[in-house]
XYZ file of C-alpha atoms in Angstrom:
212
model
C -0.466 0.103 -0.255
C 3.109 1.899 0.847
C 4.380 2.263 -2.445
C 1.169 2.516 -4.468
C 1.045 6.330 -2.607
C 4.460 6.281 -3.278
C 4.420 5.904 -6.670
C 1.194 7.772 -7.109
C 2.673 10.474 -5.581
C 5.878 10.574 -7.837
C 3.058 10.710 -10.883
C 1.688 13.373 -9.915
C 4.104 16.173 -9.001
C 5.657 14.965 -12.828
C 1.756 16.092 -14.058
C 2.568 19.409 -11.609
C 5.196 19.131 -13.508
C 3.963 18.977 -17.474
C 1.761 21.325 -16.950
C 4.165 23.837 -15.292
C 6.666 23.028 -18.316
C 3.474 24.037 -20.798
C 2.262 27.148 -18.232
C 5.830 27.896 -18.637
C 6.800 27.397 -22.610
C 2.564 29.443 -23.467
C 4.403 32.169 -21.940
C 7.505 32.230 -24.021
C 5.332 31.733 -27.204
C 3.751 34.841 -26.205
C 7.536 37.059 -25.127
C 8.565 35.644 -28.758
C 7.475 38.161 -31.725
C 4.803 37.192 -33.623
C 4.230 38.514 -37.004
C 1.731 40.911 -37.380
C -2.190 38.909 -39.162
C -1.954 41.732 -42.450
C -5.812 43.264 -40.617
C -9.027 43.053 -42.872
C -10.227 47.089 -42.624
C -13.375 48.069 -43.877
C -13.315 51.345 -45.594
C -15.425 53.352 -47.813
C -14.828 55.268 -50.858
C -17.337 57.003 -53.795
C -18.238 55.590 -56.881
C -18.571 57.694 -59.864
C -22.006 55.869 -62.791
C -22.655 57.001 -65.934
C -19.331 58.468 -66.712
C -17.684 57.577 -69.620
C -13.906 57.406 -69.067
C -13.075 59.247 -72.750
C -15.743 61.550 -71.685
C -12.761 64.077 -71.514
C -13.487 67.114 -68.963
C -15.117 64.502 -66.244
C -11.813 62.683 -66.230
C -9.675 65.453 -65.590
C -11.628 67.223 -62.879
C -12.295 63.587 -61.176
C -8.422 62.764 -61.931
C -7.854 65.221 -59.433
C -9.679 64.361 -56.535
C -7.632 60.825 -56.897
C -10.218 59.620 -58.556
C -9.680 55.865 -59.984
C -10.952 54.348 -63.118
C -12.719 50.795 -62.554
C -13.380 48.793 -65.775
C -17.470 47.873 -65.203
C -17.727 49.983 -62.875
C -16.961 53.593 -63.340
C -15.065 56.372 -61.137
C -12.675 55.069 -57.583
C -12.704 58.205 -54.891
C -11.193 58.633 -51.696
C -13.951 58.977 -49.156
C -12.294 62.529 -48.464
C -14.163 63.626 -52.189
C -17.068 63.315 -51.637
C -18.457 66.798 -50.692
C -15.909 68.143 -54.281
C -17.235 65.293 -55.580
C -20.552 66.075 -55.054
C -20.331 69.921 -56.556
C -18.188 68.303 -59.772
C -21.019 66.306 -60.556
C -23.681 69.058 -60.111
C -22.560 71.446 -62.642
C -19.420 72.602 -60.765
C -15.742 72.286 -60.715
C -13.237 71.584 -57.914
C -11.648 74.673 -57.068
C -7.576 74.676 -55.291
C -9.077 74.134 -51.390
C -10.740 71.010 -53.122
C -8.517 69.402 -54.369
C -5.615 70.203 -50.833
C -8.892 69.203 -48.689
C -8.364 65.214 -50.569
C -3.831 65.853 -50.339
C -3.837 66.674 -47.509
C -6.575 63.379 -46.500
C -3.852 61.322 -48.838
C -1.190 62.049 -47.065
C -2.490 61.153 -44.004
C -2.331 57.812 -45.311
C 1.453 58.364 -46.800
C 4.366 55.512 -44.537
C 6.883 57.496 -43.489
C 9.447 59.489 -45.561
C 12.799 58.153 -45.728
C 14.876 60.024 -43.042
C 18.122 61.801 -45.344
C 18.795 59.424 -47.107
C 19.900 61.139 -50.505
C 18.601 59.347 -53.040
C 18.727 60.397 -55.992
C 15.707 58.903 -57.540
C 14.087 59.379 -61.691
C 10.244 58.337 -61.829
C 9.925 56.805 -65.231
C 6.320 56.100 -67.116
C 5.844 52.144 -68.150
C 2.738 51.513 -70.068
C -0.238 51.717 -67.915
C 2.583 51.260 -65.091
C 5.705 53.785 -63.133
C 9.259 52.862 -62.141
C 11.552 54.379 -59.763
C 15.211 54.129 -60.225
C 18.480 55.122 -59.614
C 19.442 55.369 -55.996
C 16.712 53.081 -54.650
C 18.626 50.833 -52.688
C 18.909 54.303 -50.450
C 14.906 54.483 -49.377
C 14.451 50.250 -50.231
C 12.109 50.008 -47.020
C 9.908 53.495 -47.831
C 9.923 51.825 -51.977
C 8.402 48.389 -50.127
C 5.693 50.337 -47.620
C 4.452 52.483 -50.436
C 3.492 48.802 -52.581
C 6.036 49.023 -54.805
C 7.822 45.566 -56.495
C 11.249 45.645 -57.381
C 11.788 44.418 -61.500
C 14.889 43.026 -62.405
C 14.271 43.758 -65.461
C 13.367 47.527 -65.046
C 16.013 47.593 -62.770
C 13.664 49.714 -60.964
C 10.936 49.260 -58.663
C 7.478 49.392 -60.837
C 3.815 51.227 -58.625
C 0.212 51.977 -60.630
C 0.039 54.905 -62.786
C -2.376 55.810 -60.059
C 0.461 55.983 -56.775
C 2.655 58.414 -58.721
C 1.774 61.835 -56.564
C 1.521 60.001 -53.737
C 4.841 57.845 -55.102
C 7.208 60.868 -56.001
C 5.053 63.010 -52.666
C 7.073 60.044 -49.750
C 9.648 60.560 -51.583
C 9.850 64.181 -51.731
C 9.653 64.893 -48.170
C 11.954 63.336 -47.758
C 13.960 66.974 -48.310
C 18.170 65.184 -49.038
C 16.231 62.364 -52.125
C 16.141 63.909 -55.819
C 12.755 62.987 -57.841
C 13.362 63.884 -61.547
C 10.357 62.894 -63.653
C 11.086 61.421 -67.438
C 8.883 61.711 -69.616
C 9.837 57.963 -71.659
C 9.952 55.023 -70.006
C 13.145 53.451 -69.622
C 15.348 51.373 -71.024
C 15.179 47.490 -70.477
C 18.704 47.316 -69.646
C 21.325 50.490 -69.336
C 23.369 50.644 -71.818
C 25.636 54.318 -72.995
C 23.321 56.689 -74.031
C 22.522 56.763 -77.233
C 20.281 58.969 -79.610
C 17.312 57.266 -79.771
C 14.886 60.202 -81.254
C 15.176 58.315 -84.764
C 14.773 54.459 -83.280
C 11.369 52.763 -81.809
C 12.824 51.402 -77.621
C 12.234 48.076 -79.949
C 15.034 48.492 -81.857
C 17.397 49.897 -79.159
C 17.383 46.653 -77.902
C 17.884 45.433 -81.257
C 21.087 46.828 -81.609
C 21.855 46.674 -78.096
C 22.501 43.300 -78.261
C 23.408 42.191 -81.684
C 26.501 44.626 -80.594
C 26.980 42.764 -77.600
């Protein structure tokens, strides 16, 4: 009888140790830095229907207010533009104050700019997107925070065309950065500058390949 009681005590002690170890493990899990899961956020926007993309007057005014065209739906704008959009639909035109109010609201959602990065950068169009090239390593984290993606062939960071104003705004928020805008797309491979005015970009690539 005595032997059995001792065994039961030992088993009980082992069970307590197990519970204690488990509790300790859970505590250490809590202390370990957890990867932040993307948090779904419900937000509202302004949708303008009954107008066509080729209506240039309406399109230009809506774009000033931060609109982006959504095929099959219409123009989608930030909630902050609602009053200005209503004015536009009623026959008026957004004034500088309307545009500034929308820009201020958009700026509030910007990621933090780089800190004295001193990067020389260039923004150029590429199809319907934009490409940021130059000393991008210095502002890599900022470009990532702006939802850019690295494109090896273009040797730059690619963004949706609609994000151009935000990208410019955030990169220029660090006064040590120099950001230039180009009207032509960047060459796929960096080469010595040639006179490209007489040749198409495609011909340039072919010539470059031959010269290699």
